[in-house]
Short mmCIF file of C-alpha atoms in Angstrom, two decimals:
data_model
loop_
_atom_site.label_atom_id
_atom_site.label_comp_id
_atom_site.label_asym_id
_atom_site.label_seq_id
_atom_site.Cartn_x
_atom_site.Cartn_y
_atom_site.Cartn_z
CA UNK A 1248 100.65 51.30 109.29
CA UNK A 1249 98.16 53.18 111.38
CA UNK A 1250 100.96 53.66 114.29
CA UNK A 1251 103.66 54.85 111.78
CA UNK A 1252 101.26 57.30 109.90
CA UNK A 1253 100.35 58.64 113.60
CA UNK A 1254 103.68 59.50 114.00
CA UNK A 1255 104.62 61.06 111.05
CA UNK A 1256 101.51 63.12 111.71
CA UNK A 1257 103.31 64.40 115.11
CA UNK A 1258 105.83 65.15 113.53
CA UNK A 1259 104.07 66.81 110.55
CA UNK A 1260 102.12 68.92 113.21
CA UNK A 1261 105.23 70.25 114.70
CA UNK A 1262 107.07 71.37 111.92
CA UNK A 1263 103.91 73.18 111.00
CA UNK A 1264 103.85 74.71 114.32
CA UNK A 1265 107.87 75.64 113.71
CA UNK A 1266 106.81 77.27 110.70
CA UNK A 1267 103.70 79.19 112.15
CA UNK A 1268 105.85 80.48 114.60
CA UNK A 1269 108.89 81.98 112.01
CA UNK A 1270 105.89 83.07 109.48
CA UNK A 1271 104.63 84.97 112.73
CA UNK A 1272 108.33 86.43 113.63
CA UNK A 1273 109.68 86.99 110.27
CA UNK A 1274 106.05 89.75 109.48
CA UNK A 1275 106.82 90.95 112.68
CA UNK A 1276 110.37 92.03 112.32
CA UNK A 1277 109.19 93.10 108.80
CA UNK A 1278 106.86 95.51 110.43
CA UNK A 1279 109.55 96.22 112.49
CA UNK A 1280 111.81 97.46 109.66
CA UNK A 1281 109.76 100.12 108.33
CA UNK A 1282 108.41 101.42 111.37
CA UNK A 1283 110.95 101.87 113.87
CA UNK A 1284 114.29 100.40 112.75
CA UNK A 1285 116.68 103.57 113.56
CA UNK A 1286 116.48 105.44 109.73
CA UNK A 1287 115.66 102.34 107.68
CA UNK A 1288 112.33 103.94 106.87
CA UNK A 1289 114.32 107.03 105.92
CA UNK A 1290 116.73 104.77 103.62
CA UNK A 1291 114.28 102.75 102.34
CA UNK A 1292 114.20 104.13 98.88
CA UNK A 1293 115.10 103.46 95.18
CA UNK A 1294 115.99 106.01 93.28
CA UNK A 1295 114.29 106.35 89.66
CA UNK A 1296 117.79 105.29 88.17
CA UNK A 1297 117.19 102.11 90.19
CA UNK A 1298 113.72 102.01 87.97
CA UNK A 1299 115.76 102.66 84.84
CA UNK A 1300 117.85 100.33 84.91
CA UNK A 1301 115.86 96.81 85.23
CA UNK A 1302 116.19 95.73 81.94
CA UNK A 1303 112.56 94.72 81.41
CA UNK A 1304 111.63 98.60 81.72
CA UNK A 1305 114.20 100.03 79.37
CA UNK A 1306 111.79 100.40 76.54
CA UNK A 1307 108.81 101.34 78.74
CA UNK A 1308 106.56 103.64 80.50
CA UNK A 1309 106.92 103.64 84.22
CA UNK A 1310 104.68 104.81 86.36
CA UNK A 1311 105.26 105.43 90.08
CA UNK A 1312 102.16 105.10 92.22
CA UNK A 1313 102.58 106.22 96.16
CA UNK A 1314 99.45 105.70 97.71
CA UNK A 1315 97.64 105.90 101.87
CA UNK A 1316 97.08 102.89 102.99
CA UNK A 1317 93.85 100.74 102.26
CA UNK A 1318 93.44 102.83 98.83
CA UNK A 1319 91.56 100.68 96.50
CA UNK A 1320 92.52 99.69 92.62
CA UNK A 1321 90.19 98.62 90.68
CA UNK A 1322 90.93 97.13 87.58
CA UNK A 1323 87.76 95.94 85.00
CA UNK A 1324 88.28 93.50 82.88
CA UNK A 1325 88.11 94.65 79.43
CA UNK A 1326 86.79 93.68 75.95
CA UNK A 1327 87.18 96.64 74.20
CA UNK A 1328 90.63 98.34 73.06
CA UNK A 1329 91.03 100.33 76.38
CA UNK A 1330 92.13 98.82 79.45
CA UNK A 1331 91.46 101.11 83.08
CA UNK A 1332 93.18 101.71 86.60
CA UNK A 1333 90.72 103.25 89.21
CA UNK A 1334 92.50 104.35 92.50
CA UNK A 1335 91.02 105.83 95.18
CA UNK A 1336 92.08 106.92 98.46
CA UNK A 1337 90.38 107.33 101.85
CA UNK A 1338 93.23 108.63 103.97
CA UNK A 1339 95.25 111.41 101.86
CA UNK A 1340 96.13 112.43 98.14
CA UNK A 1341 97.81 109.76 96.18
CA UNK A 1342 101.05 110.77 94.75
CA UNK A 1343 101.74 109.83 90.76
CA UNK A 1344 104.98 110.52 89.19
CA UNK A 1345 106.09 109.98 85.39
CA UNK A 1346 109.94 108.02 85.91
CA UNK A 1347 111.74 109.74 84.15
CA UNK A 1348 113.69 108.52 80.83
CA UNK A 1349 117.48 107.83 81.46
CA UNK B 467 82.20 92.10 83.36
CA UNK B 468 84.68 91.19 85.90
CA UNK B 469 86.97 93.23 87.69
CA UNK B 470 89.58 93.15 90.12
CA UNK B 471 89.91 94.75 93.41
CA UNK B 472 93.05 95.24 95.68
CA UNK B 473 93.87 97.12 98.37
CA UNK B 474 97.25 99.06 97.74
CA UNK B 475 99.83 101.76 99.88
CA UNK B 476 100.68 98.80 102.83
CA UNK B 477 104.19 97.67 103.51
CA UNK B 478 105.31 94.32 102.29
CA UNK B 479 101.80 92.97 100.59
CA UNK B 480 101.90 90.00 98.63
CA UNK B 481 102.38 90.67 95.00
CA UNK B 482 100.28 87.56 93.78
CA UNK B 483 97.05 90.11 93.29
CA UNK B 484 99.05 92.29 90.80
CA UNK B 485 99.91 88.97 89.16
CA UNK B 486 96.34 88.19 88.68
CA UNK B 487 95.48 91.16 87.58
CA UNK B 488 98.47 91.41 84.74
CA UNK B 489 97.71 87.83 83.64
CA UNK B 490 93.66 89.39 82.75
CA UNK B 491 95.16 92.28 81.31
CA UNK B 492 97.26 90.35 79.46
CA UNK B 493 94.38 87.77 78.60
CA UNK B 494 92.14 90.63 77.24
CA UNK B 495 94.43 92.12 75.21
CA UNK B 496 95.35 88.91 73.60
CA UNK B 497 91.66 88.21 72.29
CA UNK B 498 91.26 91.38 71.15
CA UNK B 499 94.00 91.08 69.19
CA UNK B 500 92.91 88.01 68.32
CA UNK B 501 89.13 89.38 66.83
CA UNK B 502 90.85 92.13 65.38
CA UNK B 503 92.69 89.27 63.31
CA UNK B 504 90.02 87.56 62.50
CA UNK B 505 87.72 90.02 61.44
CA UNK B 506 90.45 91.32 58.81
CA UNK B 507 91.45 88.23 57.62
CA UNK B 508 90.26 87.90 53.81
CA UNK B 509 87.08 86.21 53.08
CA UNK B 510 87.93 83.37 51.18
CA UNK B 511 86.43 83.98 47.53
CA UNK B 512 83.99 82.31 45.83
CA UNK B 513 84.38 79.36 43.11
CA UNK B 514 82.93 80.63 39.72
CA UNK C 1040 91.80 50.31 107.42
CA UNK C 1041 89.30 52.65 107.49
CA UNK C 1042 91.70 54.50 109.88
CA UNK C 1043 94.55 54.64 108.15
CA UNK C 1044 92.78 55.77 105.41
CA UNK C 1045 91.90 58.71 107.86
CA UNK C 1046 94.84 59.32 109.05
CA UNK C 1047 96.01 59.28 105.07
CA UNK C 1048 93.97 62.04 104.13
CA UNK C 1049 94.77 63.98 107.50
CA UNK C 1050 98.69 63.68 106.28
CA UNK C 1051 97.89 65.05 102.68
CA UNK C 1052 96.15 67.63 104.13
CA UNK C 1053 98.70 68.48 106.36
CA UNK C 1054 101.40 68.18 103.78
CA UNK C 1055 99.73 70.98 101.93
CA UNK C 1056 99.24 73.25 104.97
CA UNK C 1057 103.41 73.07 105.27
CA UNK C 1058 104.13 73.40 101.71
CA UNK C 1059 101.72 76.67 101.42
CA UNK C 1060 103.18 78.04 104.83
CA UNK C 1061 106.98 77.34 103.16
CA UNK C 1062 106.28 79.37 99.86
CA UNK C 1063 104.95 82.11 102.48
CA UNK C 1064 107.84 82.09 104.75
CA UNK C 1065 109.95 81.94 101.59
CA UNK C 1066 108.28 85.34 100.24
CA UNK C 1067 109.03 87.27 103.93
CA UNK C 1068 112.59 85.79 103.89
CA UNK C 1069 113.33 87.18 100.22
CA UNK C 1070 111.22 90.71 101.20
CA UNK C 1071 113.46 91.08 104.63
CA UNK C 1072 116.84 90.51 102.40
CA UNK C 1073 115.64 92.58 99.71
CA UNK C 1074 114.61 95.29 102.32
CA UNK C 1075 117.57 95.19 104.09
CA UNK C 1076 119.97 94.81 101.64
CA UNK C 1077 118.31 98.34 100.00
CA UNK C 1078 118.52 99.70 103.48
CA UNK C 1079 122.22 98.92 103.55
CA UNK C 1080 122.80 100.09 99.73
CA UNK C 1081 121.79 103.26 100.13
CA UNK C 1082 123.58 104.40 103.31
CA UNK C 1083 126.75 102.87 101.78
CA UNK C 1084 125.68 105.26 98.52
CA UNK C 1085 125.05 108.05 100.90
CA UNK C 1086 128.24 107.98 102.92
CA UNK C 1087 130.50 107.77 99.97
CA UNK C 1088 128.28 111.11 98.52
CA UNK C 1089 128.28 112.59 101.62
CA UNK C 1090 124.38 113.54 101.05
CA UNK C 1091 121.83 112.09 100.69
CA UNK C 1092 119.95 112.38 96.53
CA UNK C 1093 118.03 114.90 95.73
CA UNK C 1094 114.55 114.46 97.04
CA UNK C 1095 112.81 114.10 93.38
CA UNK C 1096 115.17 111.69 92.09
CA UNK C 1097 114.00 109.27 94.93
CA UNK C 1098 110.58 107.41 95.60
CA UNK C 1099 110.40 105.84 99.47
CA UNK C 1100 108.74 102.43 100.05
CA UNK C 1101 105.67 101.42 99.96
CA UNK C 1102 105.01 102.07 96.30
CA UNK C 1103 104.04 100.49 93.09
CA UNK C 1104 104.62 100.89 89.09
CA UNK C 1105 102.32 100.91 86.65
CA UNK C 1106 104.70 99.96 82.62
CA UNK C 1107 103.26 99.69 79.59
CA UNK C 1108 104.26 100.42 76.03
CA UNK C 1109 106.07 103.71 75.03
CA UNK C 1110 103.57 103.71 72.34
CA UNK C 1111 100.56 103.29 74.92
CA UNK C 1112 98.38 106.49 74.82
CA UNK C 1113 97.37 107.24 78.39
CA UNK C 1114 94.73 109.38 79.51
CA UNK C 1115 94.84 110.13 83.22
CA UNK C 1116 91.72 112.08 85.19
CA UNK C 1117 92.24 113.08 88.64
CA UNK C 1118 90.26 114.44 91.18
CA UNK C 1119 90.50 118.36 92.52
CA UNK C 1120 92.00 116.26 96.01
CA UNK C 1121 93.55 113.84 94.58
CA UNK C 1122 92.08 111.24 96.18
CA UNK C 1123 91.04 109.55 92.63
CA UNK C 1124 92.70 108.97 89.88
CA UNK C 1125 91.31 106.90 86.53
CA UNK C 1126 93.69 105.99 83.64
CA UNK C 1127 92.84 104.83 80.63
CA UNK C 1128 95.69 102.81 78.07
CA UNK C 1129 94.59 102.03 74.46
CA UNK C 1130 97.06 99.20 74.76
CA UNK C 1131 97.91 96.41 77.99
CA UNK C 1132 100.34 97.44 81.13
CA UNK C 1133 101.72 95.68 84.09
CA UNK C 1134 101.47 96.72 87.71
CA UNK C 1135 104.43 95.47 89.70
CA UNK C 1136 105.32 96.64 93.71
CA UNK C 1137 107.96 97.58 95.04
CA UNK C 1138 109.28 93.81 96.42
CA UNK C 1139 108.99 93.31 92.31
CA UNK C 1140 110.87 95.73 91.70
CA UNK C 1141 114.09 95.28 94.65
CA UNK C 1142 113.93 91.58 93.36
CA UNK C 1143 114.62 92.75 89.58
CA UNK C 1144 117.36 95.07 90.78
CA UNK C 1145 118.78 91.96 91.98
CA UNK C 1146 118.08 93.27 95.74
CA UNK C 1147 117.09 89.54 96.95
CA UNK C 1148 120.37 88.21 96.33
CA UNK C 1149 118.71 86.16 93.25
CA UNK C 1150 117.53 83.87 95.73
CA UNK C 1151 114.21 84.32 94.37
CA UNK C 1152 115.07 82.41 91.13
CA UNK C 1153 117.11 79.67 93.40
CA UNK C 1154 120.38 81.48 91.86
CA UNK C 1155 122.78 82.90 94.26
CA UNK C 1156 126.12 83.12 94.34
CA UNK C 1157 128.31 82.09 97.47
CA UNK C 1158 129.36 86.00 98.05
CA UNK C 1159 125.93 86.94 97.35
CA UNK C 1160 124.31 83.89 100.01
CA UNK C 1161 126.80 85.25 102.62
CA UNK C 1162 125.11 88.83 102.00
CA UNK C 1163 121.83 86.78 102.42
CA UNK C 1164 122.98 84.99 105.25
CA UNK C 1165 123.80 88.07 107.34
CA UNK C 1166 120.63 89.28 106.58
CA UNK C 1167 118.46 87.71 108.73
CA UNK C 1168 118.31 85.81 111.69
CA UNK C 1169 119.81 82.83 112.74
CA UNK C 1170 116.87 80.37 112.78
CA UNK C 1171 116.17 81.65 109.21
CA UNK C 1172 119.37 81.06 107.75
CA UNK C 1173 119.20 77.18 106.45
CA UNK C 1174 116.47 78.69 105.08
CA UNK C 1175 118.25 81.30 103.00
CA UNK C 1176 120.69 78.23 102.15
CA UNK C 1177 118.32 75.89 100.98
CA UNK C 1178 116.78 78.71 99.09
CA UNK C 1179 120.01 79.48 96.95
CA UNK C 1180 119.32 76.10 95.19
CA UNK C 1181 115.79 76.61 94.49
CA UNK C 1182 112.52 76.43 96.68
CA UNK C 1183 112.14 75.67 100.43
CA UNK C 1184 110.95 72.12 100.64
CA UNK C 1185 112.75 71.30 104.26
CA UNK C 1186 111.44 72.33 107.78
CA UNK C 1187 114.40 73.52 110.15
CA UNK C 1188 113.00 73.21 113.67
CA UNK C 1189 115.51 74.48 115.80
CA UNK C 1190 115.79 73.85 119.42
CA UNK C 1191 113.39 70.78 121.20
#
């Protein structure tokens, strides 16, 4: 038993090390995409009739938040009525825009 | 009081910490509503 | 036996390791076809209009939403450089980003509720590299629970 678990454990350790290796591929040609993929960064965009039309925001609110990296939100838990959303930015002005209705 | 603190404006996060932070929002709101019910439910009167 | 029972909790251990690492790879496979997919969308959009939309009616990546009620009273301060911003909702919301919301407009192919159809895994398929794509298979049935290793 000992010799037949220590070989499924090789064999456990490199499929882990297959999967380390597309984890560690797959983010980088993520990063890839928005940074220097021809325009992709240019075309990646949804319009807000993109927003408008997921069906689980037809009746809603929708607020789109485009913030600097590393800005914090901070949500406290709450036990009154109101609930709170504190952003704040370190490297630029965060931009907030009402989507609007259809 | 708890709160919850993410980090926001990078490409391609996870989105488990907005999950967390929907299911307390979600949580909260739920027992207030729930003390809000309780409080105005009628007191059961008194047996002459 | 006091090995084996070793080596037994070494494999659990393990096991979990893969299975966490296969709902991670799982997430970047559905964000580069959702990406991608997006990325092809809108050129196709903007060829056939010959322009690209109008610059208001558009938000680029990274971003996220913030939906609650209609009825939801919101009370937004913001700072002279806007660099803060506190809201305050007399009634619950959702924050959602922007992977959340490619997924819902059915971006990801619906792979990321294991329901795909074959035009739509093709799509998928083409998506992403070749040593991902039994992934992107396996993932039109439901979640990864295989390791492909390719090559060795």
């Amino acid at each position: 038993k000992s010799r037949a678990l220590r070989k499924e454990l090789g064999e456990l350790e490199r499929a882990e090390k297959a999967l380390e290796d597309l984890i560690t591929s797959s983010s980088t040609q993520l990063k890839e995409l928005t940074e220097h993929g021809d325009n992709q960064g240019q075309l990646g965009y949804v319009t807000y009739q993109d927003i408008r039309s997921i069906a689980s925001l037809q009746d809603q609110t929708v607020i789109a938040v485009k913030a600097p990296s590393e800005t914090k939100l901070e949500v406290p838990e709450s036990s009154e009525g109101s609930q709170q959303i504190y952003l704040k930015s370190k490297n630029g002005p965060i931009e907030v825009y009402l989507c609007p209705e259809e | 009081r708890t709160r919850i603190l993410v980090s926001i404006g990078e490409s391609f996060g996870t989105s488990d910490k907005f999950q967390k932070i929907n299911a307390m929002v979600n949580s909260s709101d739920r027992s207030l509503k729930r003390s809000l019910d309780m409080s105005s439910a009628p007191k059961p009167l008194k047996r002459l | 036996a006091q090995e084996c029972q070793n080596l037994e909790v070494e494999r659990q251990r393990r096991l979990e390791r893969i299975k966490q690492k296969q709902s991670q790879l799982q997430e970047l496979i559905l964000q580069q076809i959702a990406f991608k997919n997006l990325v092809q969308r809108n050129r196709q959009t903007e060829q056939q209009a010959n322009r690209p939309p109008p610059p208001n009616s558009l938000i680029h990546l990274p971003f996220i939403i913030i939906n609650t009620s209609k009825k939801t009273v919101i009370d937004c301060s913001i700072s002279n450089d806007k660099f803060e911003y506190l809201f305050n909702f007399d009634n619950m919301f959702e924050i959602h980003d922007d992977i959340e919301v490619l997924k819902r407009m059915g971006m990801a192919c619906g792979l990321e509720v294991g329901k795909c159809s074959p035009e739509d895994l093709k799509v998928a398929r083409s998506l992403v590299p070749k040593a991902l794509e039994p992934y992107v298979t396996e993932m039109a049935q439901g979640p990864i629970s295989n390791v492909y290793i390719t090559g060795g």
